[in-house]
């Protein structure tokens, strides 16, 4: 299977990007696997869903991820901005539940540039910011012909790209190689 390496994946370093859809967490884990440094995952404390290290251990060493909970979206954005600017982490993933204004989005872009880090906002469908460099929609795809040992087939759609190129790809995570592979779409 060919290695997944279009010119726009991984998303540009030193920028902030967005992802939505049921496969958004998988996208974030695959992106974290591309970096050698530490990552920070920021989510609001009221969200009782917990990240399980067993769930992302196939992607990267769980010791490389710091998980932070905040009181609300304002604090989430502040923590993410400071972490991006610090240069101490390679990737900052923030789970957002409300729309992101242009001012907040621009602040995150400037912080990512200053810290030479990548930001990824997991957003609800339809709540993107104009400041985002790219926006992805990631969804799992049922593939009845798949081998049970294969990871779930995903459909990744690039639905916004300030560089202009949009597209759709079907990918699988190769656990042994810790990388994405492109696959043909499943047949109906």
PDB file of C-alpha atoms in Angstrom:
ATOM      1  CA  UNK A   1       0.000   0.000   0.000  1.00  0.00           C
ATOM      2  CA  UNK A   2       1.349   3.450  -0.841  1.00  0.00           C
ATOM      3  CA  UNK A   3       2.459   5.790   1.913  1.00  0.00           C
ATOM      4  CA  UNK A   4       0.078   8.733   2.439  1.00  0.00           C
ATOM      5  CA  UNK A   5       2.190  11.790   1.654  1.00  0.00           C
ATOM      6  CA  UNK A   6       0.415  14.469  -0.348  1.00  0.00           C
ATOM      7  CA  UNK A   7       2.051  17.868  -0.104  1.00  0.00           C
ATOM      8  CA  UNK A   8      -0.554  19.114   2.394  1.00  0.00           C
ATOM      9  CA  UNK A   9      -0.244  16.214   4.871  1.00  0.00           C
ATOM     10  CA  UNK A  10       0.880  16.492   7.508  1.00  0.00           C
ATOM     11  CA  UNK A  11      -0.696  19.918   7.821  1.00  0.00           C
ATOM     12  CA  UNK A  12       1.785  22.779   7.681  1.00  0.00           C
ATOM     13  CA  UNK A  13       4.032  23.233  10.681  1.00  0.00           C
ATOM     14  CA  UNK A  14       3.735  26.517  12.606  1.00  0.00           C
ATOM     15  CA  UNK A  15       0.046  26.858  11.737  1.00  0.00           C
ATOM     16  CA  UNK A  16      -3.281  25.965  13.340  1.00  0.00           C
ATOM     17  CA  UNK A  17      -5.666  23.558  11.612  1.00  0.00           C
ATOM     18  CA  UNK A  18      -9.141  22.161  12.312  1.00  0.00           C
ATOM     19  CA  UNK A  19     -10.722  18.728  12.142  1.00  0.00           C
ATOM     20  CA  UNK A  20     -14.313  17.575  12.611  1.00  0.00           C
ATOM     21  CA  UNK A  21     -16.211  14.329  12.316  1.00  0.00           C
ATOM     22  CA  UNK A  22     -16.302  10.991  14.098  1.00  0.00           C
ATOM     23  CA  UNK A  23     -12.708  10.233  13.059  1.00  0.00           C
ATOM     24  CA  UNK A  24     -11.269  13.511  14.391  1.00  0.00           C
ATOM     25  CA  UNK A  25      -9.515  11.885  17.347  1.00  0.00           C
ATOM     26  CA  UNK A  26      -7.862   9.349  15.039  1.00  0.00           C
ATOM     27  CA  UNK A  27      -6.671  12.204  12.825  1.00  0.00           C
ATOM     28  CA  UNK A  28      -5.167  13.925  15.876  1.00  0.00           C
ATOM     29  CA  UNK A  29      -3.394  10.719  16.951  1.00  0.00           C
ATOM     30  CA  UNK A  30      -2.026  10.126  13.434  1.00  0.00           C
ATOM     31  CA  UNK A  31      -0.755  13.705  13.374  1.00  0.00           C
ATOM     32  CA  UNK A  32       0.898  13.311  16.781  1.00  0.00           C
ATOM     33  CA  UNK A  33       2.665  10.206  15.466  1.00  0.00           C
ATOM     34  CA  UNK A  34       4.335  12.394  12.812  1.00  0.00           C
ATOM     35  CA  UNK A  35       6.136  14.473  15.439  1.00  0.00           C
ATOM     36  CA  UNK A  36       9.026  13.410  17.630  1.00  0.00           C
ATOM     37  CA  UNK A  37       8.415  15.838  20.498  1.00  0.00           C
ATOM     38  CA  UNK A  38       5.748  16.148  23.146  1.00  0.00           C
ATOM     39  CA  UNK A  39       2.111  16.989  22.563  1.00  0.00           C
ATOM     40  CA  UNK A  40      -0.516  18.732  24.677  1.00  0.00           C
ATOM     41  CA  UNK A  41      -4.212  17.775  24.592  1.00  0.00           C
ATOM     42  CA  UNK A  42      -6.498  20.429  26.093  1.00  0.00           C
ATOM     43  CA  UNK A  43     -10.166  19.814  26.848  1.00  0.00           C
ATOM     44  CA  UNK A  44     -12.789  21.331  29.085  1.00  0.00           C
ATOM     45  CA  UNK A  45     -13.180  19.731  32.508  1.00  0.00           C
ATOM     46  CA  UNK A  46     -16.950  19.268  32.210  1.00  0.00           C
ATOM     47  CA  UNK A  47     -16.366  16.820  29.338  1.00  0.00           C
ATOM     48  CA  UNK A  48     -16.335  13.498  31.193  1.00  0.00           C
ATOM     49  CA  UNK A  49     -14.889  11.580  28.225  1.00  0.00           C
ATOM     50  CA  UNK A  50     -11.317  10.658  29.068  1.00  0.00           C
ATOM     51  CA  UNK A  51      -8.468   9.894  26.717  1.00  0.00           C
ATOM     52  CA  UNK A  52      -7.346   6.316  27.228  1.00  0.00           C
ATOM     53  CA  UNK A  53      -3.609   5.716  26.650  1.00  0.00           C
ATOM     54  CA  UNK A  54      -4.414   2.186  25.440  1.00  0.00           C
ATOM     55  CA  UNK A  55      -6.460   3.751  22.657  1.00  0.00           C
ATOM     56  CA  UNK A  56      -3.626   5.803  21.205  1.00  0.00           C
ATOM     57  CA  UNK A  57      -0.637   3.611  22.105  1.00  0.00           C
ATOM     58  CA  UNK A  58      -0.723   2.146  18.573  1.00  0.00           C
ATOM     59  CA  UNK A  59      -0.023   5.647  17.277  1.00  0.00           C
ATOM     60  CA  UNK A  60       2.671   6.965  19.638  1.00  0.00           C
ATOM     61  CA  UNK A  61       4.165   6.500  23.095  1.00  0.00           C
ATOM     62  CA  UNK A  62       1.551   7.745  25.623  1.00  0.00           C
ATOM     63  CA  UNK A  63       4.367   9.257  27.727  1.00  0.00           C
ATOM     64  CA  UNK A  64       4.745  11.903  24.998  1.00  0.00           C
ATOM     65  CA  UNK A  65       1.259  13.348  25.576  1.00  0.00           C
ATOM     66  CA  UNK A  66       0.279  15.764  28.338  1.00  0.00           C
ATOM     67  CA  UNK A  67      -3.470  16.027  28.976  1.00  0.00           C
ATOM     68  CA  UNK A  68      -4.857  19.233  30.450  1.00  0.00           C
ATOM     69  CA  UNK A  69      -8.405  20.074  31.538  1.00  0.00           C
ATOM     70  CA  UNK A  70      -9.734  23.612  31.744  1.00  0.00           C
ATOM     71  CA  UNK A  71     -12.764  25.411  33.162  1.00  0.00           C
ATOM     72  CA  UNK A  72     -14.127  26.514  29.782  1.00  0.00           C
ATOM     73  CA  UNK A  73     -13.347  27.430  26.208  1.00  0.00           C
ATOM     74  CA  UNK A  74     -11.710  30.757  27.101  1.00  0.00           C
ATOM     75  CA  UNK A  75      -9.235  28.948  29.336  1.00  0.00           C
ATOM     76  CA  UNK A  76      -8.742  26.204  26.725  1.00  0.00           C
ATOM     77  CA  UNK A  77      -7.763  28.820  24.155  1.00  0.00           C
ATOM     78  CA  UNK A  78      -5.442  30.582  26.602  1.00  0.00           C
ATOM     79  CA  UNK A  79      -3.655  27.339  27.518  1.00  0.00           C
ATOM     80  CA  UNK A  80      -3.381  26.339  23.848  1.00  0.00           C
ATOM     81  CA  UNK A  81      -2.019  29.744  22.860  1.00  0.00           C
ATOM     82  CA  UNK A  82       0.626  29.718  25.585  1.00  0.00           C
ATOM     83  CA  UNK A  83       1.657  26.143  24.786  1.00  0.00           C
ATOM     84  CA  UNK A  84       1.949  26.908  21.069  1.00  0.00           C
ATOM     85  CA  UNK A  85       4.004  30.025  21.723  1.00  0.00           C
ATOM     86  CA  UNK A  86       6.305  28.314  24.243  1.00  0.00           C
ATOM     87  CA  UNK A  87       7.938  25.973  21.739  1.00  0.00           C
ATOM     88  CA  UNK A  88       7.941  23.248  24.421  1.00  0.00           C
ATOM     89  CA  UNK A  89       5.545  20.998  22.480  1.00  0.00           C
ATOM     90  CA  UNK A  90       5.332  19.979  18.833  1.00  0.00           C
ATOM     91  CA  UNK A  91       1.541  19.688  18.691  1.00  0.00           C
ATOM     92  CA  UNK A  92      -1.316  21.219  20.663  1.00  0.00           C
ATOM     93  CA  UNK A  93      -4.726  19.556  20.259  1.00  0.00           C
ATOM     94  CA  UNK A  94      -7.667  21.507  21.637  1.00  0.00           C
ATOM     95  CA  UNK A  95     -11.215  20.220  21.842  1.00  0.00           C
ATOM     96  CA  UNK A  96     -13.612  23.092  21.211  1.00  0.00           C
ATOM     97  CA  UNK A  97     -17.374  23.041  21.655  1.00  0.00           C
ATOM     98  CA  UNK A  98     -18.239  26.583  20.581  1.00  0.00           C
ATOM     99  CA  UNK A  99     -17.379  28.617  17.523  1.00  0.00           C
ATOM    100  CA  UNK A 100     -14.011  30.221  17.348  1.00  0.00           C
ATOM    101  CA  UNK A 101     -13.899  33.913  16.458  1.00  0.00           C
ATOM    102  CA  UNK A 102     -11.489  35.390  13.957  1.00  0.00           C
ATOM    103  CA  UNK A 103      -9.522  37.188  16.703  1.00  0.00           C
ATOM    104  CA  UNK A 104      -9.009  33.995  18.731  1.00  0.00           C
ATOM    105  CA  UNK A 105      -8.143  32.030  15.606  1.00  0.00           C
ATOM    106  CA  UNK A 106      -5.606  34.638  14.526  1.00  0.00           C
ATOM    107  CA  UNK A 107      -4.013  34.642  17.997  1.00  0.00           C
ATOM    108  CA  UNK A 108      -3.561  30.870  17.752  1.00  0.00           C
ATOM    109  CA  UNK A 109      -1.962  31.248  14.302  1.00  0.00           C
ATOM    110  CA  UNK A 110       0.507  33.831  15.615  1.00  0.00           C
ATOM    111  CA  UNK A 111       1.344  31.677  18.646  1.00  0.00           C
ATOM    112  CA  UNK A 112       1.928  28.608  16.435  1.00  0.00           C
ATOM    113  CA  UNK A 113       4.229  30.636  14.218  1.00  0.00           C
ATOM    114  CA  UNK A 114       6.147  32.085  17.162  1.00  0.00           C
ATOM    115  CA  UNK A 115       6.643  28.689  18.837  1.00  0.00           C
ATOM    116  CA  UNK A 116       7.207  26.724  15.627  1.00  0.00           C
ATOM    117  CA  UNK A 117       4.464  24.305  16.716  1.00  0.00           C
ATOM    118  CA  UNK A 118       1.303  22.946  15.124  1.00  0.00           C
ATOM    119  CA  UNK A 119      -2.176  23.546  16.524  1.00  0.00           C
ATOM    120  CA  UNK A 120      -5.150  21.295  15.858  1.00  0.00           C
ATOM    121  CA  UNK A 121      -8.657  22.227  16.944  1.00  0.00           C
ATOM    122  CA  UNK A 122     -11.196  19.415  17.139  1.00  0.00           C
ATOM    123  CA  UNK A 123     -14.422  21.236  16.333  1.00  0.00           C
ATOM    124  CA  UNK A 124     -18.104  20.374  15.934  1.00  0.00           C
ATOM    125  CA  UNK A 125     -19.280  20.100  12.331  1.00  0.00           C
ATOM    126  CA  UNK A 126     -19.934  23.535  10.800  1.00  0.00           C
ATOM    127  CA  UNK A 127     -18.111  25.578  13.463  1.00  0.00           C
ATOM    128  CA  UNK A 128     -14.866  26.395  11.705  1.00  0.00           C
ATOM    129  CA  UNK A 129     -12.836  29.570  11.982  1.00  0.00           C
ATOM    130  CA  UNK A 130     -11.788  31.692   9.020  1.00  0.00           C
ATOM    131  CA  UNK A 131      -8.297  31.821  10.541  1.00  0.00           C
ATOM    132  CA  UNK A 132      -7.689  28.057  10.193  1.00  0.00           C
ATOM    133  CA  UNK A 133      -5.058  27.063   7.633  1.00  0.00           C
ATOM    134  CA  UNK A 134      -6.879  23.809   6.774  1.00  0.00           C
ATOM    135  CA  UNK A 135     -10.062  22.065   7.871  1.00  0.00           C
ATOM    136  CA  UNK A 136     -10.550  18.321   7.631  1.00  0.00           C
ATOM    137  CA  UNK A 137     -13.661  16.142   7.967  1.00  0.00           C
ATOM    138  CA  UNK A 138     -12.769  12.612   9.076  1.00  0.00           C
ATOM    139  CA  UNK A 139     -15.250   9.766   9.168  1.00  0.00           C
ATOM    140  CA  UNK A 140     -14.926   6.002   9.595  1.00  0.00           C
ATOM    141  CA  UNK A 141     -16.018   3.909   6.615  1.00  0.00           C
ATOM    142  CA  UNK A 142     -17.520   0.459   6.942  1.00  0.00           C
ATOM    143  CA  UNK A 143     -15.603  -1.985   4.754  1.00  0.00           C
ATOM    144  CA  UNK A 144     -17.174  -5.461   4.736  1.00  0.00           C
ATOM    145  CA  UNK A 145     -14.225  -6.891   2.804  1.00  0.00           C
ATOM    146  CA  UNK A 146     -11.612  -5.713   5.335  1.00  0.00           C
ATOM    147  CA  UNK A 147      -9.461  -8.150   7.237  1.00  0.00           C
ATOM    148  CA  UNK A 148     -10.341  -8.052  10.951  1.00  0.00           C
ATOM    149  CA  UNK A 149      -6.692  -7.359  11.774  1.00  0.00           C
ATOM    150  CA  UNK A 150      -6.722  -4.141   9.723  1.00  0.00           C
ATOM    151  CA  UNK A 151      -7.459  -0.835  11.370  1.00  0.00           C
ATOM    152  CA  UNK A 152     -10.642   0.984  10.497  1.00  0.00           C
ATOM    153  CA  UNK A 153     -10.833   2.518   7.062  1.00  0.00           C
ATOM    154  CA  UNK A 154     -11.186   6.286   7.285  1.00  0.00           C
ATOM    155  CA  UNK A 155     -12.382   8.862   4.768  1.00  0.00           C
ATOM    156  CA  UNK A 156     -10.473  12.106   5.155  1.00  0.00           C
ATOM    157  CA  UNK A 157     -11.834  15.126   3.330  1.00  0.00           C
ATOM    158  CA  UNK A 158      -9.855  18.335   3.091  1.00  0.00           C
ATOM    159  CA  UNK A 159     -12.767  20.807   3.066  1.00  0.00           C
ATOM    160  CA  UNK A 160     -10.788  24.026   3.538  1.00  0.00           C
ATOM    161  CA  UNK A 161      -7.258  24.802   2.461  1.00  0.00           C
ATOM    162  CA  UNK A 162      -5.811  28.290   2.235  1.00  0.00           C
ATOM    163  CA  UNK A 163      -3.380  26.906  -0.351  1.00  0.00           C
ATOM    164  CA  UNK A 164      -6.349  26.020  -2.534  1.00  0.00           C
ATOM    165  CA  UNK A 165      -6.208  22.224  -2.966  1.00  0.00           C
ATOM    166  CA  UNK A 166      -9.168  20.197  -1.671  1.00  0.00           C
ATOM    167  CA  UNK A 167      -9.687  16.451  -1.895  1.00  0.00           C
ATOM    168  CA  UNK A 168     -10.874  13.156  -0.440  1.00  0.00           C
ATOM    169  CA  UNK A 169      -8.707  10.198   0.585  1.00  0.00           C
ATOM    170  CA  UNK A 170      -9.374   6.793   2.089  1.00  0.00           C
ATOM    171  CA  UNK A 171      -6.694   5.858   4.595  1.00  0.00           C
ATOM    172  CA  UNK A 172      -5.839   3.151   7.107  1.00  0.00           C
ATOM    173  CA  UNK A 173      -3.442   3.306  10.006  1.00  0.00           C
ATOM    174  CA  UNK A 174      -0.581   0.838   9.689  1.00  0.00           C
ATOM    175  CA  UNK A 175       0.186   0.021  13.339  1.00  0.00           C
ATOM    176  CA  UNK A 176       3.442  -1.826  12.634  1.00  0.00           C
ATOM    177  CA  UNK A 177       4.888   1.038  10.579  1.00  0.00           C
ATOM    178  CA  UNK A 178       3.098   3.753  12.597  1.00  0.00           C
ATOM    179  CA  UNK A 179       2.021   5.597   9.496  1.00  0.00           C
ATOM    180  CA  UNK A 180      -0.960   6.183   7.237  1.00  0.00           C
ATOM    181  CA  UNK A 181      -1.464   4.293   4.032  1.00  0.00           C
ATOM    182  CA  UNK A 182      -3.805   5.270   1.232  1.00  0.00           C
ATOM    183  CA  UNK A 183      -6.293   2.634   0.189  1.00  0.00           C
ATOM    184  CA  UNK A 184      -8.906   2.480  -2.560  1.00  0.00           C
ATOM    185  CA  UNK A 185     -12.452   3.331  -1.479  1.00  0.00           C
ATOM    186  CA  UNK A 186     -14.447   0.340  -0.235  1.00  0.00           C
ATOM    187  CA  UNK A 187     -16.934  -1.181  -2.618  1.00  0.00           C
ATOM    188  CA  UNK A 188     -20.629  -1.085  -1.913  1.00  0.00           C
TER     189      UNK A 188
END
